[in-house]
Amino acid sequence: MSYLVLARKYRPRNFSEMVGQSHVVQALSNALGTQRLHHAYLFTGTRGVGKTTISRILAKSLNCLGTDGQGGITATPCGVCQACTDIDSGRFVDYTELDAASNRGVDEIAQLLEQAVYKPVVGRFKVFMIDEVHMLTNTAFNAMLKTLEEPPEYLKFVLATTDPQKVPATVLSRCLQFNLRPMAPETILEHLGQVLQTENVASEPQALRLLARAARGSMRDALSLTDQAIAFGSGQLQEASVRQMLGSVDRSYVFQLLDALARGDGKSVVETSEVLRLNGLSAASTLEEMATVLQRMAVLQAVPGIGAGDDDSDPEIAATARLAQTMPADETQLLYSLCLHGRAELGLAPDDYAALTMVLLRLLAFKPSGATTATAAAGGAVELPKKPQPDRAPVAVAAARPAAAPAVPVPPAPATRPIVEQNRPPALAGRAPPAPDFVAKMEASMPPPWEDAFPSVAPAPASAPAEPAVAVPAPLAVPVPAAGISPLGDAWTALVNRMVAAEMIGALARELALQSELRSQADGVWMLRVERESLNQPAAREKLQLALQAALQDSGQAPRLAVELGPVGDSPARRNTAAAQERQRQAEETIHNDPFVQDMVREWGAKIVPGSIKPLAPAAGKPI
């Protein structure tokens, strides 16, 4: 007897044997039980999820005669009557399967529809099953519309497609549509275990996990790969042989790479990449496996204790959890993004392994600094702690300085006036123009709140030919206006916004400046505090320091930067965000309270489009 492949041998014969499609099985079983039957069904889904299988089970349910020959429509076909066995073997005269990929013209559809006028020969219903229905031509679709809408009571249509977007809406509206979902790896793993136990084939759990992941949601692909793996392993399924057959990368290499990246060990990264090249392992598979592990790490970091979708017997969970604790969450997200983009670049490189090495080196290049950070200054380096000191009370500003601090230039505030354009309807031509204070109200909503909160740092008059230097007052002279607001924050915010507007800093240096808090100025060293270690990179500090020295050259200052990690309560980014929100609130309040706008709403039914009110952009050098 010839060998029957596993995908055909273990094709489900009834709804109870269906795997992973309980939502479709429940709906069809209930419909068959109550005999609320639709005349046309459309099954959609990726390859190998059971579209054709469900069609055949449905045909058996409609035509089953029962073991005694007296059965009727049922959700549990017997599988032994003449109708059931003929449908399983593909020779039931009243069940017609049409492959629309090779019979896509109007002539083939017309020939099929000619049979619709004849009643069933031996069955209870005629069933027309059209597979890959999206391949039909437009004329073929049009030819079947009338029959599909009002078929004879003895005729049922079953359509199947992997691409429902290509099916005309006129066809979709005539069908009852069911979407068959891709199967989870755990579902495929469980089913493969049952099949191999029935086949008496020895297997390793990790080998089955590899096959379940490689199937990518398709049970037919999983069974076909299992057939191939049995032949490759001489009747056994071992992890090493399955991994070799699939060309997939051993996860141990992936964990080695991620561990080396977490430690910043470039030598181990390059050596592991060379081992992958010597073993002929796929570069694309390496990046794919790395992205998979990083995704599970991100889940564990966001929701500790979640197993990321695997069962407790998976030995890789412990290694993933260890890496999740070692690597910062923002670094995990960055590495995941770089792995995804690196896969797209493999085809552009001279060879895959060169591209893989460059992606790994890029991951290493973007890693934040290590245990200590040094200030890039002309006179030397300032050692800073890597981790913040959460139990240390905030340093009192009053005891940190002498009577005065260095002068920090603050940009001028050029006066701006918003432009208000109005299209008045003809019926309102005789009405009075908008209230004279309308523009004034709009302008009043523009000043950033930090100017009012810190009058001592107000910008110099716009008529000055050069940017004047405004001294930062002594910490004792300026009380802290609110909790979390630093007395040096107003001057630091003005200086950072001026450098950003002048494009003196960019990329990571800009983010470091915007996200940092100026904590102190002592002996020519400006101490900044940031929350994220990824911002504290030597290159970013050096660029920011050079920009500061250029911005303060007129005042004769050449500050050196030092950066520490810790909670940030006052930063230019937070002030700019608060200022933008306040300007937006004031702009919306001004528009809604304007008498002219209220007249338009009340008398003409006008509406203010949500999100259409935008405050004017602040002047150069002011918060964004």
Coordinates of C-alpha atoms in Angstrom, one line a residue:
M1 CA 0.0 0.0 0.0
S2 CA 1.4 3.4 -0.9
Y3 CA 2.3 5.8 1.9
L4 CA -0.2 8.5 2.7
V5 CA 1.3 11.8 3.9
L6 CA 0.5 13.0 7.4
A7 CA -1.4 16.1 6.2
R8 CA -3.9 13.9 4.3
K9 CA -3.9 11.0 6.7
Y10 CA -4.9 13.2 9.6
R11 CA -7.2 15.5 7.8
P12 CA -10.2 16.1 10.2
R13 CA -13.3 14.0 9.2
N14 CA -15.8 15.8 11.5
F15 CA -16.1 19.0 13.5
S16 CA -14.8 17.4 16.7
E17 CA -11.4 16.7 15.1
M18 CA -11.0 20.3 13.9
V19 CA -8.1 22.1 15.6
G20 CA -7.8 25.8 16.4
Q21 CA -11.0 27.0 14.7
S22 CA -13.5 26.6 17.5
H23 CA -15.3 29.9 16.6
V24 CA -16.2 28.6 13.2
V25 CA -17.1 25.1 14.4
Q26 CA -19.4 26.4 17.0
A27 CA -21.3 28.7 14.6
L28 CA -21.7 25.9 12.0
S29 CA -22.7 23.3 14.6
N30 CA -25.4 25.5 16.0
A31 CA -26.7 26.4 12.5
L32 CA -26.9 22.7 11.6
G33 CA -28.5 21.8 14.9
T34 CA -31.2 24.4 14.4
Q35 CA -31.3 24.0 10.6
R36 CA -30.8 27.7 10.1
L37 CA -28.8 27.2 7.0
H38 CA -27.4 29.9 4.8
H39 CA -27.3 29.3 1.0
A40 CA -23.7 30.6 0.6
Y41 CA -20.6 30.4 2.9
L42 CA -17.3 32.1 2.4
F43 CA -14.3 30.8 4.3
T44 CA -11.2 33.0 4.4
G45 CA -7.8 32.5 6.0
T46 CA -4.1 31.7 5.2
R47 CA -3.0 28.4 3.7
G48 CA -3.4 25.2 5.6
V49 CA -5.9 26.3 8.3
G50 CA -8.9 24.1 7.2
K51 CA -10.9 25.9 4.6
T52 CA -11.4 22.9 2.2
T53 CA -11.6 20.6 5.2
I54 CA -14.6 22.5 6.7
S55 CA -16.2 22.6 3.3
R56 CA -16.1 18.8 3.1
I57 CA -17.4 18.3 6.6
L58 CA -20.2 20.8 5.9
A59 CA -21.1 18.8 2.8
K60 CA -21.2 15.6 4.8
S61 CA -23.3 17.2 7.5
L62 CA -25.9 18.2 4.9
N63 CA -26.0 14.9 3.1
C64 CA -25.3 12.3 5.9
L65 CA -27.7 9.4 5.9
G66 CA -26.7 7.9 9.3
T67 CA -25.6 4.4 10.1
D68 CA -29.1 3.1 9.6
G69 CA -29.8 5.1 6.4
Q70 CA -32.5 7.2 8.1
G71 CA -30.4 10.2 9.3
G72 CA -30.9 13.8 8.5
I73 CA -29.0 17.1 8.6
T74 CA -26.6 16.8 11.5
A75 CA -23.5 18.5 13.0
T76 CA -22.0 15.1 13.7
P77 CA -21.8 13.1 10.4
C78 CA -21.4 9.4 10.9
G79 CA -18.6 9.0 8.5
V80 CA -19.6 5.5 7.4
C81 CA -22.7 6.0 5.3
Q82 CA -22.4 6.1 1.5
A83 CA -22.6 9.9 1.3
C84 CA -19.8 10.4 3.9
T85 CA -17.4 7.9 2.4
D86 CA -18.0 9.2 -1.1
I87 CA -17.3 12.8 -0.1
D88 CA -14.2 11.7 1.8
S89 CA -12.9 9.9 -1.3
G90 CA -13.9 12.7 -3.7
R91 CA -16.4 10.8 -5.8
F92 CA -19.8 12.1 -4.5
V93 CA -21.7 13.2 -7.5
D94 CA -23.6 16.0 -5.8
Y95 CA -20.4 17.6 -4.3
T96 CA -18.4 19.6 -6.8
E97 CA -15.0 21.2 -6.1
L98 CA -13.9 23.8 -8.6
D99 CA -10.3 25.2 -8.5
A100 CA -10.8 28.8 -9.5
A101 CA -7.0 29.2 -10.0
S102 CA -7.1 27.0 -13.1
N103 CA -10.8 27.5 -14.0
R104 CA -11.2 31.2 -13.7
G105 CA -13.1 32.2 -16.8
V106 CA -16.8 32.8 -17.5
D107 CA -17.1 29.6 -19.5
E108 CA -16.1 27.4 -16.6
I109 CA -18.5 29.2 -14.3
A110 CA -21.3 29.0 -16.8
Q111 CA -20.7 25.2 -17.2
L112 CA -20.9 24.8 -13.4
L113 CA -24.1 26.9 -13.1
E114 CA -25.8 24.8 -15.8
Q115 CA -25.8 22.0 -13.2
A116 CA -27.7 24.1 -10.7
V117 CA -31.0 23.6 -12.5
Y118 CA -30.9 19.9 -11.8
K119 CA -31.9 18.4 -8.4
P120 CA -29.4 16.3 -6.5
V121 CA -28.9 12.8 -7.9
V122 CA -28.2 10.8 -4.7
G123 CA -27.8 13.4 -1.9
R124 CA -30.0 15.8 0.0
F125 CA -28.2 18.9 -1.3
K126 CA -26.0 19.9 -4.1
V127 CA -22.8 21.6 -2.8
F128 CA -20.6 23.7 -5.1
M129 CA -17.2 24.4 -3.5
I130 CA -15.1 27.0 -5.4
D131 CA -11.6 27.1 -4.0
E132 CA -9.4 30.3 -4.4
V133 CA -12.4 32.1 -5.6
H134 CA -10.5 35.4 -5.7
M135 CA -8.8 34.2 -8.9
L136 CA -12.1 34.4 -10.9
T137 CA -12.3 37.1 -13.5
N138 CA -14.8 40.0 -13.2
T139 CA -17.0 38.5 -15.9
A140 CA -17.0 35.2 -14.1
F141 CA -18.1 36.9 -10.8
N142 CA -20.8 38.7 -12.6
A143 CA -22.1 35.5 -14.2
M144 CA -22.6 33.8 -10.9
L145 CA -24.2 36.8 -9.0
K146 CA -27.8 36.0 -9.7
T147 CA -27.6 32.3 -8.9
L148 CA -25.5 33.1 -5.8
E149 CA -28.1 35.5 -4.6
E150 CA -31.2 33.2 -5.1
P151 CA -30.1 29.6 -5.6
P152 CA -32.5 26.7 -5.6
E153 CA -33.4 25.4 -2.1
Y154 CA -31.3 22.3 -2.7
L155 CA -28.1 24.1 -3.7
K156 CA -25.4 25.4 -1.3
F157 CA -22.4 27.5 -2.3
V158 CA -19.1 27.2 -0.4
L159 CA -16.4 29.7 -1.4
A160 CA -12.8 29.7 -0.1
T161 CA -10.1 32.2 -0.5
T162 CA -6.8 33.3 1.0
D163 CA -7.3 36.9 -0.3
P164 CA -10.8 38.2 0.5
Q165 CA -9.8 41.7 -0.5
K166 CA -9.9 40.7 -4.1
V167 CA -13.5 39.3 -3.9
P168 CA -16.0 41.9 -5.1
A169 CA -18.3 43.4 -2.5
T170 CA -21.3 42.2 -4.5
V171 CA -20.2 38.6 -3.8
L172 CA -19.2 39.3 -0.2
S173 CA -22.7 40.7 0.6
R174 CA -24.3 37.5 -0.6
C175 CA -22.3 35.2 1.6
L176 CA -22.0 34.3 5.3
Q177 CA -18.3 35.0 5.9
F178 CA -16.1 33.1 8.4
N179 CA -12.4 34.0 9.0
L180 CA -10.2 31.0 9.9
R181 CA -7.4 32.2 12.1
P182 CA -3.7 31.2 11.9
M183 CA -3.0 28.6 14.6
A184 CA -0.9 29.4 17.7
P185 CA 2.4 27.5 18.0
E186 CA 1.1 25.9 21.2
T187 CA -1.9 24.5 19.4
I188 CA 0.2 23.1 16.6
L189 CA 2.7 21.7 19.2
E190 CA -0.1 19.8 21.0
H191 CA -1.5 18.4 17.8
L192 CA 1.9 17.3 16.5
G193 CA 2.5 15.5 19.8
Q194 CA -0.8 13.6 19.4
V195 CA 0.0 12.7 15.7
L196 CA 3.5 11.4 16.5
Q197 CA 2.2 9.4 19.5
T198 CA -0.3 7.7 17.2
E199 CA 2.4 7.1 14.6
N200 CA 4.8 5.8 17.3
V201 CA 7.5 8.2 16.3
A202 CA 10.0 9.2 19.0
S203 CA 10.4 13.0 19.3
E204 CA 12.1 15.6 21.4
P205 CA 9.9 18.5 22.8
Q206 CA 12.3 21.1 21.5
A207 CA 12.2 19.6 18.0
L208 CA 8.4 19.9 18.0
R209 CA 8.7 23.5 19.1
L210 CA 10.9 24.3 16.2
L211 CA 8.4 22.7 13.7
A212 CA 5.5 24.5 15.3
R213 CA 7.2 27.9 15.0
A214 CA 8.4 27.1 11.4
A215 CA 4.8 26.3 10.4
R216 CA 3.8 30.0 11.0
G217 CA 0.1 29.2 11.8
S218 CA -0.5 26.5 9.2
M219 CA -1.3 23.0 10.4
R220 CA -0.8 21.6 6.9
D221 CA 2.7 23.1 6.8
A222 CA 3.4 21.7 10.2
L223 CA 2.5 18.2 9.2
S224 CA 4.4 18.5 5.9
L225 CA 7.5 19.7 7.8
T226 CA 7.1 16.8 10.3
D227 CA 7.0 14.3 7.4
Q228 CA 10.2 15.8 6.1
A229 CA 11.8 15.8 9.5
I230 CA 11.0 12.1 10.0
A231 CA 12.6 11.3 6.7
F232 CA 15.6 13.5 7.5
G233 CA 16.1 12.0 11.0
S234 CA 15.6 8.3 9.9
G235 CA 12.3 7.9 11.8
Q236 CA 13.2 10.1 14.8
L237 CA 12.7 13.8 15.5
Q238 CA 15.7 15.2 17.3
E239 CA 16.3 18.9 17.9
A240 CA 19.7 18.9 16.2
S241 CA 18.5 17.2 13.0
V242 CA 15.3 19.4 12.8
R243 CA 17.3 22.5 13.3
Q244 CA 19.7 21.4 10.6
M245 CA 16.9 20.7 8.3
L246 CA 15.2 24.0 8.9
G247 CA 18.4 25.9 8.7
S248 CA 17.4 27.7 11.9
V249 CA 19.9 29.2 14.3
D250 CA 20.4 27.5 17.6
R251 CA 18.9 29.8 20.3
S252 CA 22.1 29.3 22.3
Y253 CA 23.9 31.6 19.8
V254 CA 21.2 34.1 20.1
F255 CA 21.5 34.2 23.9
Q256 CA 25.2 34.5 23.5
L257 CA 24.9 37.5 21.2
L258 CA 22.3 39.2 23.4
D259 CA 24.4 38.6 26.5
A260 CA 27.5 40.0 24.8
L261 CA 25.5 43.1 23.7
A262 CA 24.1 43.6 27.2
R263 CA 27.7 43.5 28.5
G264 CA 29.1 45.6 25.7
D265 CA 31.5 42.8 24.8
G266 CA 32.4 43.5 21.1
K267 CA 34.9 40.7 20.9
S268 CA 32.3 38.1 21.8
V269 CA 29.8 39.6 19.4
V270 CA 32.3 39.3 16.5
E271 CA 33.5 35.8 17.5
T272 CA 29.9 34.5 17.7
S273 CA 29.1 36.0 14.3
E274 CA 32.1 34.3 12.8
V275 CA 30.9 30.9 14.3
L276 CA 27.6 31.4 12.6
R277 CA 29.3 32.1 9.3
L278 CA 31.5 29.0 9.6
N279 CA 28.5 26.8 10.4
G280 CA 26.6 28.2 7.4
L281 CA 23.7 29.3 9.5
S282 CA 21.2 31.8 8.1
A283 CA 21.8 35.5 8.8
A284 CA 18.1 36.2 8.3
S285 CA 17.2 33.5 10.7
T286 CA 19.6 34.8 13.3
L287 CA 18.0 38.3 13.2
E288 CA 14.6 36.7 13.3
E289 CA 15.4 34.6 16.3
M290 CA 17.0 37.6 18.0
A291 CA 13.8 39.7 17.4
T292 CA 11.7 36.9 18.8
V293 CA 13.7 36.7 22.0
L294 CA 13.8 40.5 22.4
Q295 CA 10.0 40.6 22.0
R296 CA 9.6 38.1 24.8
M297 CA 12.1 40.1 26.9
A298 CA 10.1 43.2 26.4
V299 CA 6.9 41.4 27.5
L300 CA 8.7 40.2 30.7
Q301 CA 10.1 43.7 31.4
A302 CA 6.7 45.3 30.9
V303 CA 4.7 42.7 32.8
P304 CA 7.0 40.6 35.1
G305 CA 5.9 37.0 35.5
I306 CA 4.3 36.6 32.1
G307 CA 5.7 33.6 30.3
A308 CA 5.6 35.4 26.9
G309 CA 3.4 32.6 25.4
D310 CA 5.5 29.5 26.1
D311 CA 4.8 26.7 28.5
D312 CA 6.9 26.2 31.7
S313 CA 8.7 23.2 30.2
D314 CA 10.5 25.4 27.6
P315 CA 14.1 25.7 28.8
E316 CA 14.6 29.0 27.0
I317 CA 12.2 30.8 29.4
A318 CA 14.9 31.0 32.2
A319 CA 17.5 32.4 29.8
T320 CA 15.0 35.0 28.4
A321 CA 14.0 36.0 31.9
R322 CA 17.7 36.5 32.9
L323 CA 18.4 38.7 29.9
A324 CA 15.2 40.7 30.6
Q325 CA 16.6 41.6 34.0
T326 CA 20.1 42.4 32.7
M327 CA 19.2 44.6 29.8
P328 CA 17.3 48.0 30.3
A329 CA 13.9 48.2 28.8
D330 CA 14.7 51.1 26.4
E331 CA 17.7 49.2 25.1
T332 CA 15.6 46.1 24.5
Q333 CA 13.2 48.2 22.4
L334 CA 16.1 49.7 20.4
L335 CA 17.7 46.3 19.7
Y336 CA 14.4 44.9 18.6
S337 CA 13.9 47.8 16.1
L338 CA 17.4 47.5 14.7
C339 CA 17.0 43.7 14.2
L340 CA 13.8 44.2 12.2
H341 CA 15.4 46.9 10.0
G342 CA 18.6 44.8 9.7
R343 CA 16.6 42.0 8.0
A344 CA 15.5 44.3 5.3
E345 CA 19.1 45.3 4.6
L346 CA 20.5 41.8 4.1
G347 CA 19.7 41.8 0.4
L348 CA 21.6 45.1 -0.1
A349 CA 24.9 44.0 1.3
P350 CA 27.7 42.2 -0.6
D351 CA 26.9 39.0 1.4
D352 CA 24.6 38.0 4.2
Y353 CA 27.3 37.6 6.8
A354 CA 28.8 41.0 6.2
A355 CA 25.4 42.5 6.6
L356 CA 24.8 40.4 9.8
T357 CA 28.1 41.6 11.3
M358 CA 27.3 45.2 10.5
V359 CA 23.9 44.9 12.2
L360 CA 25.4 43.4 15.3
L361 CA 28.1 46.1 15.4
R362 CA 25.3 48.7 15.0
L363 CA 23.6 47.2 18.0
L364 CA 26.8 47.4 19.9
A365 CA 27.4 51.0 18.8
F366 CA 24.1 52.2 20.1
K367 CA 24.6 50.6 23.5
P368 CA 24.7 53.2 26.3
S369 CA 28.0 53.8 28.3
G370 CA 29.2 51.3 30.9
A371 CA 29.8 51.3 34.6
T372 CA 31.3 54.8 34.7
T373 CA 31.0 57.9 32.6
A374 CA 33.7 60.5 32.0
T375 CA 33.2 64.1 31.2
A376 CA 35.0 65.0 28.0
A377 CA 36.7 68.2 29.1
A378 CA 40.0 69.8 28.3
G379 CA 41.3 69.7 31.8
G380 CA 40.4 66.2 32.7
A381 CA 37.5 63.8 33.5
V382 CA 34.9 63.8 36.2
E383 CA 33.9 60.4 37.4
L384 CA 30.1 60.0 37.9
P385 CA 28.1 57.1 39.5
K386 CA 26.3 54.9 37.0
K387 CA 23.2 54.4 39.1
P388 CA 21.2 57.1 40.9
Q389 CA 21.0 57.3 44.6
P390 CA 17.2 57.1 45.3
D391 CA 17.6 57.3 49.1
R392 CA 19.6 60.6 48.9
A393 CA 17.5 63.6 49.7
P394 CA 17.5 66.4 47.1
V395 CA 20.5 68.7 47.5
A396 CA 19.5 72.0 49.0
V397 CA 20.2 74.7 46.5
A398 CA 20.9 77.2 49.2
A399 CA 24.0 75.5 50.3
A400 CA 25.4 74.7 46.9
R401 CA 26.6 78.1 45.7
P402 CA 28.3 81.3 46.8
A403 CA 26.4 84.5 46.4
A404 CA 26.2 84.5 42.6
A405 CA 26.2 82.0 39.6
P406 CA 27.8 82.4 36.2
A407 CA 25.9 84.4 33.6
V408 CA 23.8 82.5 31.1
P409 CA 22.6 84.3 28.0
V410 CA 18.9 84.2 27.4
P411 CA 17.4 84.9 23.9
P412 CA 15.3 88.0 23.2
A413 CA 11.6 87.6 22.9
P414 CA 10.5 89.3 19.7
A415 CA 6.9 90.5 19.8
T416 CA 4.6 88.6 17.5
R417 CA 1.0 89.2 16.6
P418 CA -1.2 86.4 15.3
I419 CA -2.8 86.7 11.9
V420 CA -6.5 86.1 12.1
E421 CA -8.3 85.3 8.8
Q422 CA -12.1 85.2 8.7
N423 CA -14.5 84.5 5.8
R424 CA -17.7 86.2 6.6
P425 CA -20.8 85.0 4.8
P426 CA -22.7 87.6 2.6
A427 CA -25.6 87.6 5.1
L428 CA -23.2 88.9 7.8
A429 CA -21.6 91.6 5.6
G430 CA -23.4 94.4 7.5
R431 CA -22.5 93.0 10.9
A432 CA -19.9 94.5 13.0
P433 CA -16.4 93.0 12.7
P434 CA -15.0 90.7 15.4
A435 CA -14.6 92.2 18.8
P436 CA -11.5 94.5 18.8
D437 CA -10.0 92.5 21.7
F438 CA -10.2 89.2 19.7
V439 CA -6.7 89.5 18.4
A440 CA -5.5 90.8 21.7
K441 CA -6.9 87.7 23.4
M442 CA -5.2 85.4 20.9
E443 CA -1.9 87.2 21.5
A444 CA -2.4 87.0 25.2
S445 CA -2.5 83.2 25.0
M446 CA 1.0 83.0 23.4
P447 CA 3.5 84.0 26.2
P448 CA 5.0 80.8 27.7
P449 CA 4.2 80.4 31.3
W450 CA 7.8 80.2 32.4
E451 CA 8.3 83.9 31.7
D452 CA 5.6 84.8 34.2
A453 CA 6.8 82.3 36.8
F454 CA 10.4 83.5 36.6
P455 CA 10.4 87.2 36.0
S456 CA 14.1 87.5 36.9
V457 CA 14.9 85.6 33.7
A458 CA 12.7 87.6 31.4
P459 CA 14.2 88.1 27.9
A460 CA 15.9 91.4 27.1
P461 CA 14.2 94.0 24.8
A462 CA 14.1 93.0 21.2
S463 CA 15.8 96.3 20.2
A464 CA 19.1 95.2 21.5
P465 CA 21.6 94.6 18.7
A466 CA 23.2 91.6 20.4
E467 CA 21.9 88.9 22.7
P468 CA 22.5 90.3 26.2
A469 CA 23.8 88.2 29.1
V470 CA 21.4 87.9 32.0
A471 CA 22.9 86.6 35.2
V472 CA 21.4 83.7 36.9
P473 CA 20.5 84.9 40.4
A474 CA 22.0 83.5 43.4
P475 CA 20.1 80.4 44.6
L476 CA 19.3 82.1 47.9
A477 CA 17.7 85.0 46.2
V478 CA 15.2 83.0 44.1
P479 CA 12.7 80.8 46.0
V480 CA 11.6 77.6 44.4
P481 CA 8.2 78.4 42.9
A482 CA 6.7 75.0 43.0
A483 CA 7.6 71.4 43.9
G484 CA 10.0 69.8 41.4
I485 CA 10.9 73.2 39.8
S486 CA 14.6 74.0 39.9
P487 CA 15.7 77.6 40.4
L488 CA 18.3 77.1 37.6
G489 CA 15.7 75.5 35.3
D490 CA 14.4 78.8 33.8
A491 CA 17.9 79.8 32.6
W492 CA 18.7 76.3 31.4
T493 CA 15.5 76.0 29.5
A494 CA 16.0 79.4 27.8
L495 CA 19.6 78.4 26.8
V496 CA 18.6 75.0 25.5
N497 CA 15.7 76.3 23.5
R498 CA 18.0 78.9 21.9
M499 CA 20.6 76.3 20.9
V500 CA 17.8 74.1 19.5
A501 CA 16.3 77.0 17.5
A502 CA 19.8 77.8 16.1
E503 CA 20.4 74.1 15.2
M504 CA 23.5 74.1 17.3
I505 CA 22.7 70.6 18.6
G506 CA 20.9 67.7 17.1
A507 CA 20.0 64.0 17.5
L508 CA 21.2 62.5 20.8
A509 CA 22.9 65.8 22.0
R510 CA 19.5 67.6 21.6
E511 CA 17.7 64.9 23.5
L512 CA 20.3 65.0 26.3
A513 CA 19.8 68.7 26.7
L514 CA 16.0 68.7 26.5
Q515 CA 15.6 65.7 28.9
S516 CA 18.1 66.9 31.5
E517 CA 17.9 69.0 34.6
L518 CA 20.6 71.5 35.5
R519 CA 21.4 70.6 39.2
S520 CA 24.4 72.8 40.0
Q521 CA 27.2 75.0 38.7
A522 CA 30.4 74.7 40.7
D523 CA 34.1 75.3 39.7
G524 CA 33.2 75.5 36.0
V525 CA 31.4 72.1 36.1
W526 CA 27.7 72.0 35.2
M527 CA 26.0 69.0 36.7
L528 CA 23.1 67.6 34.7
R529 CA 20.7 64.9 35.7
V530 CA 18.9 62.5 33.3
E531 CA 16.6 59.6 34.0
R532 CA 17.6 57.3 31.1
E533 CA 21.1 55.9 30.9
S534 CA 20.8 55.6 27.1
L535 CA 21.0 59.4 26.9
N536 CA 24.2 59.5 28.8
Q537 CA 26.7 58.7 26.0
P538 CA 30.2 60.2 25.7
A539 CA 29.6 61.5 22.1
A540 CA 26.4 63.2 23.1
R541 CA 28.0 64.9 26.1
E542 CA 30.9 66.1 24.1
K543 CA 28.7 67.6 21.4
L544 CA 26.5 69.3 24.0
Q545 CA 29.5 70.7 25.8
L546 CA 31.0 72.1 22.6
A547 CA 27.7 73.7 21.7
L548 CA 27.4 75.3 25.2
Q549 CA 30.9 76.7 25.0
A550 CA 30.1 78.2 21.6
A551 CA 26.8 79.7 22.9
L552 CA 28.5 81.2 26.0
Q553 CA 31.7 82.4 24.3
D554 CA 30.6 86.1 24.6
S555 CA 30.3 85.7 28.4
G556 CA 33.8 84.2 28.6
Q557 CA 32.5 80.9 30.1
A558 CA 33.7 77.5 29.1
P559 CA 31.7 75.1 31.3
R560 CA 32.5 71.4 31.5
L561 CA 29.6 69.0 31.7
A562 CA 29.0 66.2 34.2
V563 CA 26.0 63.9 34.0
E564 CA 24.4 61.8 36.7
L565 CA 21.4 59.5 36.7
G566 CA 18.4 60.1 38.8
P567 CA 14.8 61.3 38.9
V568 CA 14.3 64.5 36.9
G569 CA 11.7 67.0 38.1
D570 CA 12.4 70.0 35.9
S571 CA 13.7 69.8 32.3
P572 CA 13.3 71.9 29.2
A573 CA 11.2 69.1 27.6
R574 CA 8.7 69.1 30.5
R575 CA 8.5 72.9 30.5
N576 CA 8.0 73.1 26.7
T577 CA 5.3 70.5 26.9
A578 CA 3.5 72.3 29.7
A579 CA 3.9 75.6 27.8
A580 CA 2.5 74.1 24.6
Q581 CA -0.5 72.6 26.5
E582 CA -1.2 75.9 28.2
R583 CA -1.0 77.8 24.9
Q584 CA -3.4 75.3 23.4
R585 CA -5.8 75.6 26.2
Q586 CA -5.8 79.4 26.1
A587 CA -6.2 79.5 22.3
E588 CA -9.3 77.2 22.5
E589 CA -10.7 79.2 25.4
T590 CA -10.3 82.4 23.4
I591 CA -12.0 81.0 20.3
H592 CA -14.9 79.6 22.2
N593 CA -15.5 82.7 24.2
D594 CA -15.2 85.2 21.3
P595 CA -18.6 87.0 20.7
F596 CA -18.3 86.8 16.9
V597 CA -17.7 83.0 17.0
Q598 CA -20.6 82.6 19.4
D599 CA -22.8 84.6 17.0
M600 CA -21.8 82.3 14.2
V601 CA -22.6 79.2 16.2
R602 CA -25.9 80.5 17.5
E603 CA -27.3 82.1 14.4
W604 CA -25.8 80.2 11.5
G605 CA -25.3 76.7 13.1
A606 CA -21.5 76.9 12.6
K607 CA -19.3 74.3 14.3
I608 CA -15.8 74.5 15.5
V609 CA -14.0 71.5 14.0
P610 CA -12.3 69.6 16.9
G611 CA -8.6 69.8 16.7
S612 CA -8.6 72.7 14.2
I613 CA -7.6 75.3 16.7
K614 CA -3.8 75.7 16.8
P615 CA -1.9 78.4 18.7
L616 CA 0.6 80.5 16.8
A617 CA 4.1 79.1 17.0
P618 CA 6.3 80.8 19.7
A619 CA 9.0 83.2 18.8
A620 CA 12.5 81.9 18.2
G621 CA 14.3 80.8 21.3
K622 CA 11.0 80.2 23.3
P623 CA 9.7 76.9 24.4
I624 CA 8.3 74.8 21.6

